[in-house]
Short mmCIF file of C-alpha atoms and ligand atoms in Angstrom, two decimals:
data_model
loop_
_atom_site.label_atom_id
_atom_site.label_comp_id
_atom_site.label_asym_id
_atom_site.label_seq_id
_atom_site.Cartn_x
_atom_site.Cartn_y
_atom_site.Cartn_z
CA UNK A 19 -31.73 12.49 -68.96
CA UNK A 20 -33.85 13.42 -66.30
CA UNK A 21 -35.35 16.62 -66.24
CA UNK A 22 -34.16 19.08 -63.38
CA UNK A 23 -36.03 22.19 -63.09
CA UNK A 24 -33.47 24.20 -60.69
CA UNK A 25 -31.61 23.67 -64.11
CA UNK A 26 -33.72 26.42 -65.59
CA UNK A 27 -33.97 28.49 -62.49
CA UNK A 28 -30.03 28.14 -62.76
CA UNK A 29 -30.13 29.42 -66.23
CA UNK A 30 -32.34 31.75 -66.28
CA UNK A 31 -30.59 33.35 -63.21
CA UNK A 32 -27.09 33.03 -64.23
CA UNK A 33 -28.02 34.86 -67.98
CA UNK A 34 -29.94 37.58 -66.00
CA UNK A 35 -26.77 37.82 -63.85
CA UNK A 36 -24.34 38.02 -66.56
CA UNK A 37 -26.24 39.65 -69.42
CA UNK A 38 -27.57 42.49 -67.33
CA UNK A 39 -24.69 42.57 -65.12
CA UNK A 40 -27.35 42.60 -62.30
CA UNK A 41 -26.56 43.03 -59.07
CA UNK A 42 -27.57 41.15 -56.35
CA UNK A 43 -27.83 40.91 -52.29
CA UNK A 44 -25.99 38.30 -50.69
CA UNK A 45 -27.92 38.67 -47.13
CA UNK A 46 -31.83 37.69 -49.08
CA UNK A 47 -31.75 34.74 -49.59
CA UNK A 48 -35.13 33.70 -49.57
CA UNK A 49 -36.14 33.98 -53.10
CA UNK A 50 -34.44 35.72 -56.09
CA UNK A 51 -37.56 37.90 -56.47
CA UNK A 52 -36.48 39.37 -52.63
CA UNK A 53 -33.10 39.30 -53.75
CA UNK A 54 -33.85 41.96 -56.62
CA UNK A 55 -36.04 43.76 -54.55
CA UNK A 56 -33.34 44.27 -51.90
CA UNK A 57 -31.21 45.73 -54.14
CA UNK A 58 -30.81 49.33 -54.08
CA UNK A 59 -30.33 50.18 -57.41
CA UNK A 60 -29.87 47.02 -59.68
CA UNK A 61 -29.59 49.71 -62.41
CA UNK A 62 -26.19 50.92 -61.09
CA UNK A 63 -23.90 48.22 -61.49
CA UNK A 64 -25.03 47.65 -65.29
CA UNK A 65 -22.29 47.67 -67.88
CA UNK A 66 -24.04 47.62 -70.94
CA UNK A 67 -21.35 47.38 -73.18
CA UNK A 68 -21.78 44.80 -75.65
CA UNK A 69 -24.16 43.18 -73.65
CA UNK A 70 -25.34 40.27 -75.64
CA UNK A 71 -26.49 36.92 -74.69
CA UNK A 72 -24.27 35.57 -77.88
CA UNK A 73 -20.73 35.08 -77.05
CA UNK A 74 -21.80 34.76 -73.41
CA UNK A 75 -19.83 31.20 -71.73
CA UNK A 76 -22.70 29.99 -70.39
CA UNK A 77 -20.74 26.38 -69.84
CA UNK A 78 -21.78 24.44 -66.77
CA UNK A 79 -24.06 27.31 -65.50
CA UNK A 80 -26.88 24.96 -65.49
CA UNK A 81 -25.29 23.01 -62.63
CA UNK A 82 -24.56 25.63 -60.52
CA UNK A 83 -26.21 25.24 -56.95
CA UNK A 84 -27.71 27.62 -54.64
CA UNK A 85 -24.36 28.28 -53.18
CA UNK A 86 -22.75 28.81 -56.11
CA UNK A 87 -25.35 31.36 -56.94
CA UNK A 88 -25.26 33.16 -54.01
CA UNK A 89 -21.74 33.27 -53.91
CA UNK A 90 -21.69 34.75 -57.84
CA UNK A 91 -24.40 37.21 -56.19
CA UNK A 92 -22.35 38.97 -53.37
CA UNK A 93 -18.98 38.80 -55.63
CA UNK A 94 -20.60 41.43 -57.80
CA UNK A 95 -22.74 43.42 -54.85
CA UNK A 96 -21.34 46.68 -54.28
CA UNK A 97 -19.55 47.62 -52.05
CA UNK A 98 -20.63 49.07 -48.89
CA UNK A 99 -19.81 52.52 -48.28
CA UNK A 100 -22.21 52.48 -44.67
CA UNK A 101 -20.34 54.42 -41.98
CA UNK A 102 -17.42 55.16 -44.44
CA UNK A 103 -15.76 59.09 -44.52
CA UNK A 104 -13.84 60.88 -46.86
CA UNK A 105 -9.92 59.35 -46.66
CA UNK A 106 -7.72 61.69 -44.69
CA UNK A 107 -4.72 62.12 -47.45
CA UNK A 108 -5.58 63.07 -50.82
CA UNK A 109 -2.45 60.94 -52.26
CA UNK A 110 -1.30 57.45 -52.23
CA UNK A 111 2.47 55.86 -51.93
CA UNK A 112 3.59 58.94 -49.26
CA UNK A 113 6.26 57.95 -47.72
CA UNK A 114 5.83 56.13 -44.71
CA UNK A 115 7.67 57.39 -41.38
CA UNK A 116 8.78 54.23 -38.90
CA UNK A 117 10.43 54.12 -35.54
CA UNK A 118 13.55 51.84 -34.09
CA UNK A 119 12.83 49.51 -31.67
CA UNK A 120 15.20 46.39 -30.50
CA UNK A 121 17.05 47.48 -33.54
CA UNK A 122 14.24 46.95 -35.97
CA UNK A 123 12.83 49.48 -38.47
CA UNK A 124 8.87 49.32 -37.86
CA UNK A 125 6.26 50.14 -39.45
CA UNK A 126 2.62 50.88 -39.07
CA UNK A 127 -0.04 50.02 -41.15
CA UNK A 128 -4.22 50.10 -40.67
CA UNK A 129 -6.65 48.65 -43.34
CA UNK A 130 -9.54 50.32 -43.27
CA UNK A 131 -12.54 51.28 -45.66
CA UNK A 132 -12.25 55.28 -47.12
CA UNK A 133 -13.96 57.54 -49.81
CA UNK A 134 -11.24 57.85 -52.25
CA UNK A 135 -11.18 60.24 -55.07
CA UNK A 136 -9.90 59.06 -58.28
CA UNK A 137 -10.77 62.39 -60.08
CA UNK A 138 -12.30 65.31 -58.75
CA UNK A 139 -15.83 64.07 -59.73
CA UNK A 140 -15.62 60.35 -59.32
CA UNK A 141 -15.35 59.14 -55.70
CA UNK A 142 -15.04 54.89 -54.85
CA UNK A 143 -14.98 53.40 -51.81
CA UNK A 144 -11.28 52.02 -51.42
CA UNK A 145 -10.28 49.62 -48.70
CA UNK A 146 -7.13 51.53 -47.98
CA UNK A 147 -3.58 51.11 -46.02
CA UNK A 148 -3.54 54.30 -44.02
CA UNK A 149 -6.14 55.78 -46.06
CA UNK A 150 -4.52 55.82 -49.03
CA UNK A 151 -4.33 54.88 -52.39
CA UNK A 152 -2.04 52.89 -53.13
CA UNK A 153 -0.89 52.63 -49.45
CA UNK A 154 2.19 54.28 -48.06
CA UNK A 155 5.80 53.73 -49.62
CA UNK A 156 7.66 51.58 -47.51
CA UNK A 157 11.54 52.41 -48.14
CA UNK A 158 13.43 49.94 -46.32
CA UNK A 159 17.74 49.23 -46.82
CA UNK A 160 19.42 45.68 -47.60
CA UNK A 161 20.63 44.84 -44.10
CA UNK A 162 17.65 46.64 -42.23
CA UNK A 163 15.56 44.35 -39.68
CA UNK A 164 11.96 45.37 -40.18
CA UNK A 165 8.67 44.92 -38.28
CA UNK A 166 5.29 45.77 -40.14
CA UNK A 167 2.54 45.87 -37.90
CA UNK A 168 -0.67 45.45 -39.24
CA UNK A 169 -4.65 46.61 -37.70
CA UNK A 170 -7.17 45.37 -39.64
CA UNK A 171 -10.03 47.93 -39.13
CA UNK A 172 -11.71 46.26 -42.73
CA UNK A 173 -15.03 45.00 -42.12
CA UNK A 174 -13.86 41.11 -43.05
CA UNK A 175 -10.76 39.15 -42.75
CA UNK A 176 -7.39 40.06 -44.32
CA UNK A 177 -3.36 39.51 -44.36
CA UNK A 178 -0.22 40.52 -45.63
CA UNK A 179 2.20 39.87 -48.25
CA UNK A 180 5.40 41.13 -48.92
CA UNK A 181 5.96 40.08 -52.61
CA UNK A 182 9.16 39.26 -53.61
CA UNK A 183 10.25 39.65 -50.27
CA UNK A 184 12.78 36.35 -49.14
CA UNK A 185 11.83 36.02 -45.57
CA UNK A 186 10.65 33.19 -42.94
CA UNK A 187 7.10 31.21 -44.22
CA UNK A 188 5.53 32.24 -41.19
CA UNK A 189 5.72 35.80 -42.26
CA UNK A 190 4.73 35.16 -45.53
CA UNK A 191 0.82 36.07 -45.12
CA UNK A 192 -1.15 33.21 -46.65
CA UNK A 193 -4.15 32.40 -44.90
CA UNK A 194 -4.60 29.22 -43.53
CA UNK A 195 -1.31 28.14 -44.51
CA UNK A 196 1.30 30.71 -42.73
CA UNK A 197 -1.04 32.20 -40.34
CA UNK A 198 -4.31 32.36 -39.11
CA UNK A 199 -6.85 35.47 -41.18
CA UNK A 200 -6.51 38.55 -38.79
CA UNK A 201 -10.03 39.24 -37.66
CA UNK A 202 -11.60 42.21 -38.41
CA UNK A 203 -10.20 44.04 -35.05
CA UNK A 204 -7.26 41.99 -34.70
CA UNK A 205 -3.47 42.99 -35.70
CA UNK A 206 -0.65 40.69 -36.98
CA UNK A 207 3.11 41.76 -36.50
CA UNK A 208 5.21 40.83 -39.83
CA UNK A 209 9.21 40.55 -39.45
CA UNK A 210 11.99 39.86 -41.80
CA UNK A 211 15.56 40.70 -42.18
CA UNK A 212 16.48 42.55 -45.57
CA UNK A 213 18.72 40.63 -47.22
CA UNK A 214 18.30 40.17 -51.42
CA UNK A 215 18.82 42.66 -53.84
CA UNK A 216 17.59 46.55 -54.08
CA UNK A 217 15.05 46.89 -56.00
CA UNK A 218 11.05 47.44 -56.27
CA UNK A 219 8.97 45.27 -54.26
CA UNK A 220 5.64 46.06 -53.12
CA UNK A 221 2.95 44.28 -50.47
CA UNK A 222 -0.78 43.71 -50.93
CA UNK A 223 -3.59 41.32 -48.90
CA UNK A 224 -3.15 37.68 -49.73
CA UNK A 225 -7.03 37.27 -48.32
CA UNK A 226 -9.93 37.51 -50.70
CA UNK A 227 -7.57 39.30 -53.25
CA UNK A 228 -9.94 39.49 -56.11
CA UNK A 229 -12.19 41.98 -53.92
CA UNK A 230 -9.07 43.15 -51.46
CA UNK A 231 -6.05 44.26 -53.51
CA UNK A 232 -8.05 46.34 -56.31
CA UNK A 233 -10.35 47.89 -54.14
CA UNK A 234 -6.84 49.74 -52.54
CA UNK A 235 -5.18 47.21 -50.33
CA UNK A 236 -1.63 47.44 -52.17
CA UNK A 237 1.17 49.19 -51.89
CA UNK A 238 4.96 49.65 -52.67
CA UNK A 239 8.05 48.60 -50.72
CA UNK A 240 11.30 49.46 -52.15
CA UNK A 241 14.38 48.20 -51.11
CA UNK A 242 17.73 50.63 -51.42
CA UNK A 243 21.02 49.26 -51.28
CA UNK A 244 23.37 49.14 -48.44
CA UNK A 245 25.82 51.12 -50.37
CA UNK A 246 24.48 53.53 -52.34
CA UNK A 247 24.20 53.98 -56.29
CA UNK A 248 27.00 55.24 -58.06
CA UNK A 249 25.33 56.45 -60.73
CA UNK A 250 21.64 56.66 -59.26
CA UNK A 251 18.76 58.67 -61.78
CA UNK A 252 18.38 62.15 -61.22
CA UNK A 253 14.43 61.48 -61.15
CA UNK A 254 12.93 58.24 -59.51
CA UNK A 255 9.33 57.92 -59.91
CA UNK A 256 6.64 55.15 -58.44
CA UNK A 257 3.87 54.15 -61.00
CA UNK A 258 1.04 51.85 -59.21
CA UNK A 259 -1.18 50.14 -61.80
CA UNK A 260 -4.68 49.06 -60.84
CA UNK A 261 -8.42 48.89 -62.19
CA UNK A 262 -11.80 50.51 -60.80
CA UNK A 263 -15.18 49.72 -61.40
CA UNK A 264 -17.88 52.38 -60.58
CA UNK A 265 -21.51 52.89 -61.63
CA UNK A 266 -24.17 55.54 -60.19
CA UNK A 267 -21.86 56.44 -57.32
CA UNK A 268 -21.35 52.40 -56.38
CA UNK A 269 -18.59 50.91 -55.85
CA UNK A 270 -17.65 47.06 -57.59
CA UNK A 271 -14.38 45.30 -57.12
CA UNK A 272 -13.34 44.74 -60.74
CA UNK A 273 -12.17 41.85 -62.07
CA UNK A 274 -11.85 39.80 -65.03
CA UNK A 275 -15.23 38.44 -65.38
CA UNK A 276 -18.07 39.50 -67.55
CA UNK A 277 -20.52 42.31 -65.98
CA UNK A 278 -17.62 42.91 -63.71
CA UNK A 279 -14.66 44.93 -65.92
CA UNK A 280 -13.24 48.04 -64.70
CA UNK A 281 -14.56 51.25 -66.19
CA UNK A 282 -11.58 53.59 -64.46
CA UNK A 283 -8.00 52.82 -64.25
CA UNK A 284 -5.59 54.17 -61.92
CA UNK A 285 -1.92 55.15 -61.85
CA UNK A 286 -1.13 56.16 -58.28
CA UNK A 287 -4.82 55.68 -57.32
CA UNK A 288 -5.84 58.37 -59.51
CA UNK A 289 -7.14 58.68 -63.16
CA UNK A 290 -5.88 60.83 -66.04
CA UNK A 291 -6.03 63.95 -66.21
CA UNK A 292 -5.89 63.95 -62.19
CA UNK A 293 -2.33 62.09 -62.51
CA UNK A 294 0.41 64.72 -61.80
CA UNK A 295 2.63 65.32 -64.12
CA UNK A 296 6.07 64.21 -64.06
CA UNK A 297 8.24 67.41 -64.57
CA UNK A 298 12.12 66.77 -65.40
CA UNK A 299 14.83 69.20 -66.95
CA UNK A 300 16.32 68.59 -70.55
CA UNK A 301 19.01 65.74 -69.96
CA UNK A 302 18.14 64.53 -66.89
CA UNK A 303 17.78 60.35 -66.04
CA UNK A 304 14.26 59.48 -64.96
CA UNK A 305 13.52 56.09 -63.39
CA UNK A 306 10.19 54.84 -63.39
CA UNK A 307 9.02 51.55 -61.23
CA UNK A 308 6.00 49.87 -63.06
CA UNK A 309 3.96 47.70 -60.75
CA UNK A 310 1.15 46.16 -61.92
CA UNK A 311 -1.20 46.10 -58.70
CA UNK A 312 -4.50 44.91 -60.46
CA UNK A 313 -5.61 41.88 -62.59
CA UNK A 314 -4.74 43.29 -66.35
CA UNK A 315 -2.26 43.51 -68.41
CA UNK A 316 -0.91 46.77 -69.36
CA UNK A 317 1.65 47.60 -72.26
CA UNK A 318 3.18 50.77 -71.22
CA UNK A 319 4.60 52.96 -73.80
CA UNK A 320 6.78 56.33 -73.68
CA UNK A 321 6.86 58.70 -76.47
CA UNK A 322 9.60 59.98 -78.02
CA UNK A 323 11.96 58.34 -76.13
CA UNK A 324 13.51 55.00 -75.88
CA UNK A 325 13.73 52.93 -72.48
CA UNK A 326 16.35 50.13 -70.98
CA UNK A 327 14.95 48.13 -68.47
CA UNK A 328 17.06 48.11 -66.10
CA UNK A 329 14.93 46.03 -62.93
CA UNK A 330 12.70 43.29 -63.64
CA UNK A 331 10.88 42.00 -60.43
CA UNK A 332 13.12 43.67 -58.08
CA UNK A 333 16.14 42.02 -59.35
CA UNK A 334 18.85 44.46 -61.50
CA UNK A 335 19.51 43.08 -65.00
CA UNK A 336 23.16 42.62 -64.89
CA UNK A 337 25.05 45.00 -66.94
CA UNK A 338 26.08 41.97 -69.75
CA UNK A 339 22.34 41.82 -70.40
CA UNK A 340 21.68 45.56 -70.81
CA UNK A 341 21.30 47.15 -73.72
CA UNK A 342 17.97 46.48 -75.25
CA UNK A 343 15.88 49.72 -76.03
CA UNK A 344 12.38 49.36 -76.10
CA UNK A 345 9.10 51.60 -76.59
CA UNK A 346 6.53 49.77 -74.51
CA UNK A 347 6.78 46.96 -71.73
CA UNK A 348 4.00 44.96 -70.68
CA UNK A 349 3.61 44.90 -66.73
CA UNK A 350 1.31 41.97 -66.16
CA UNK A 351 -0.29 41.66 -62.42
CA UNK A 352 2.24 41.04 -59.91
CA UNK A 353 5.12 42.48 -62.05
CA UNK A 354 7.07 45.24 -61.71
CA UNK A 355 9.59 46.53 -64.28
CA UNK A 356 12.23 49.19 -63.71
CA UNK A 357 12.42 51.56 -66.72
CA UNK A 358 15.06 54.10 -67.40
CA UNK A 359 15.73 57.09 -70.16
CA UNK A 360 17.09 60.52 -70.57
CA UNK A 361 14.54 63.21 -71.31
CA UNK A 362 16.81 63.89 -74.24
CA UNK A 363 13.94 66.16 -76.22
CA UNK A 364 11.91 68.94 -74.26
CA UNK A 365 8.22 68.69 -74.67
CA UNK A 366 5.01 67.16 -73.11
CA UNK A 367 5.57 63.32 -73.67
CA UNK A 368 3.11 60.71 -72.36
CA UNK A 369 3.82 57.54 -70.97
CA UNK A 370 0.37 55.66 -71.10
CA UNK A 371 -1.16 52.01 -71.37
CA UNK A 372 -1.26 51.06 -75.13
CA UNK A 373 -4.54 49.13 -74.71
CA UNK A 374 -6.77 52.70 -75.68
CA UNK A 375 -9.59 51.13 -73.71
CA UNK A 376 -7.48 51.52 -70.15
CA UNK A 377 -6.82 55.18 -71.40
CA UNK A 378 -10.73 56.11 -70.66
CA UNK A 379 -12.75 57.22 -67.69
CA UNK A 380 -16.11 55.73 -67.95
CA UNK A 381 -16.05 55.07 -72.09
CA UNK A 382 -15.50 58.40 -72.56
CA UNK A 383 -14.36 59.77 -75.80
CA UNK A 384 -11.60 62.10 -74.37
CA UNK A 385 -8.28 60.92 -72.49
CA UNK A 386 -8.42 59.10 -69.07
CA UNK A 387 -7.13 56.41 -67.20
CA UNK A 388 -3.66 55.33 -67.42
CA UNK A 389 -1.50 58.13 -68.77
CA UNK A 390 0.77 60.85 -67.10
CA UNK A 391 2.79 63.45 -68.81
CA UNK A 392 6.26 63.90 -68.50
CA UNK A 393 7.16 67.34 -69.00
CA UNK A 394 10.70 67.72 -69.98
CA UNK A 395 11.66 71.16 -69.41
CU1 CU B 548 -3.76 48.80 -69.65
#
């Protein structure tokens, strides 16, 4: 074999990159050497954690080109936060107001970069849907003709998707496939008729999703029925999932890729202990909607209590199937899963991921992450 020595630049790049977790510019370049030098705190993005060149897949880094490199380099730059304020709302999923026109139900919707708070001390830059985090709830009925518009005010590309939705392909908001990307500056109008059953659905960008959806572009979209519940749950509550990776006031998208795991997780955009409560009275029905926004896996368990699941995907399981009690459900990415229990016992009860790592801010040693209490009065 002939001996290539880009192979060891290659190498020795790629372990620096993934043992150190460095972090480097996509605009230099010119030589690695600028590239360090350019960044502005290679420090920052470092996740130390078990950092160890054993147990590192280093498989087929030795052919990776120039391109591939550079393109490994800006997927774990940080994020810019140039020319980006504080986000105007302080809460995500609020509901989102629309007006009738031509008898359609529309909506309004701008991406655009904000400084979101995930707990009073910890502040990320999230590419947001209103400037929020998740964006706004979009509560639509089975029947209802609705119009999303969407700005795109981010400083690349995006699109929309309405997952689970059953509508024309041309609404369905896959780049290059359904549409063309809407240009930063540019708006797309989505349309679709409601018709497929109530349920939890939610919408997210289809365009460079391992950066857009977990830095904030998500959000929910619940469908009610035309006729309304007999028997609906006396408390109905929203749970977003996603990750967050943050180092030295930086801002990473997170992903599942070494030197690039999240160190915060989110329910509702925010981490516990900023995750309000759930209060309920003794005996009441509480309904919560899992989504899994992010790229994890999360088991979520409730204590003292059983569960039914009663919605899996937006679909209702049909009574005949009903039944099962469980603990804990796994919501993998993309999922959601409609939960339901009586707060038969009064107390403080969490409902939190069962993987203990995604219940910690930052490796800490005390409670974070994905918990909330529900406070059964
Ligand atoms: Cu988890």
């Amino acid at each position: 074999m002939r001996f290539n020595p880009r192979w060891i630049t290659a190498s020795l790049f790629a372990a620096a990159a993934f043992a150190l977790g460095l972090v480097l510019s996509a605009q230099s370049t010119s030589t690695f050497a600028q590239q360090a030098e350019a960044t502005p705190d290679p420090m920052a993005g470092m996740d130390m954690s078990g950092t160890s060149a054993q147990g590192m897949d280093m498989t087929g880094m030795q052919y990776m080109s120039a391109e591939d490199m550079a393109a490994m380099a800006a997927h774990m730059a940080p994020i810019s936060s140039d020319n980006i304020f504080p986000a105007p709302n302080d809460a995500g999923l609020q509901p989102l107001d629309y007006v009738l026109e031509d008898g359609f139900k529309v909506f309004d919707l701008v991406a655009r970069p904000y400084l979101w708070n995930i707990l009073p001390n910890v502040q990320v830059v999230a590419w947001t849907y209103n400037g929020m985090v998740p964006g706004p709830l979009i509560r639509v009925t089975q029947g209802d003709r609705v119009r999303i518009n969407l700005r795109n005010e981010l400083p690349e590309p995006t699109t929309l998707h309405l997952h689970g939705i059953w509508l024309e392909w041309n609404m369905d908001g896959m780049p290059h496939v359904s549409q063309p990307p809407i240009e930063p500056g540019q708006s797309f109008t989505y349309e679709f008729e409601v018709d497929q059953p109530a349920g939890t659905y939610w919408y997210h960008s289809h365009y460079h999703e391992d950066f857009q959806i977990g830095l904030g572009l998500h959000g929910a979209l619940i469908i009610d029925p035309a006729t309304p519940e007999e028997n609906p749950p006396d408390v109905d509550v929203t749970l977003m999932i996603n990750e967050v990776r943050t180092f030295g006031g930086l801002t990473f998208a997170s992903m599942p890729m070494g030197g690039m795991e999240p160190n915060y997780f989110t329910l509702n955009g925010k981490s516990y202990p900023n995750v309000p409560p759930i209060v309920v009275e003794q005996g009441q029905r509480i309904r919560i909607r899992f989504i899994a926004a992010g790229q994890f896996l999360h088991p979520m368990h409730l204590h003292g209590h059983a569960f039914e699941v009663v919605g899996v995907d937006g679909m209702p399981v049909p009574e005949n199937q009903r039944g099962i009690r469980m603990d804990t459900v796994t919501v993998a990415p993309g999922q959601r899963f409609d939960i339901e229990f009586v707060a038969a016992r009064s107390g403080p009860w969490m409902i939190h991921c069962h993987i203990p790592h995604h219940t910690t801010n930052n490796f800490s040693t005390t409670h974070g992450g994905l918990m909330v209490a529900v406070v059964v009065r």
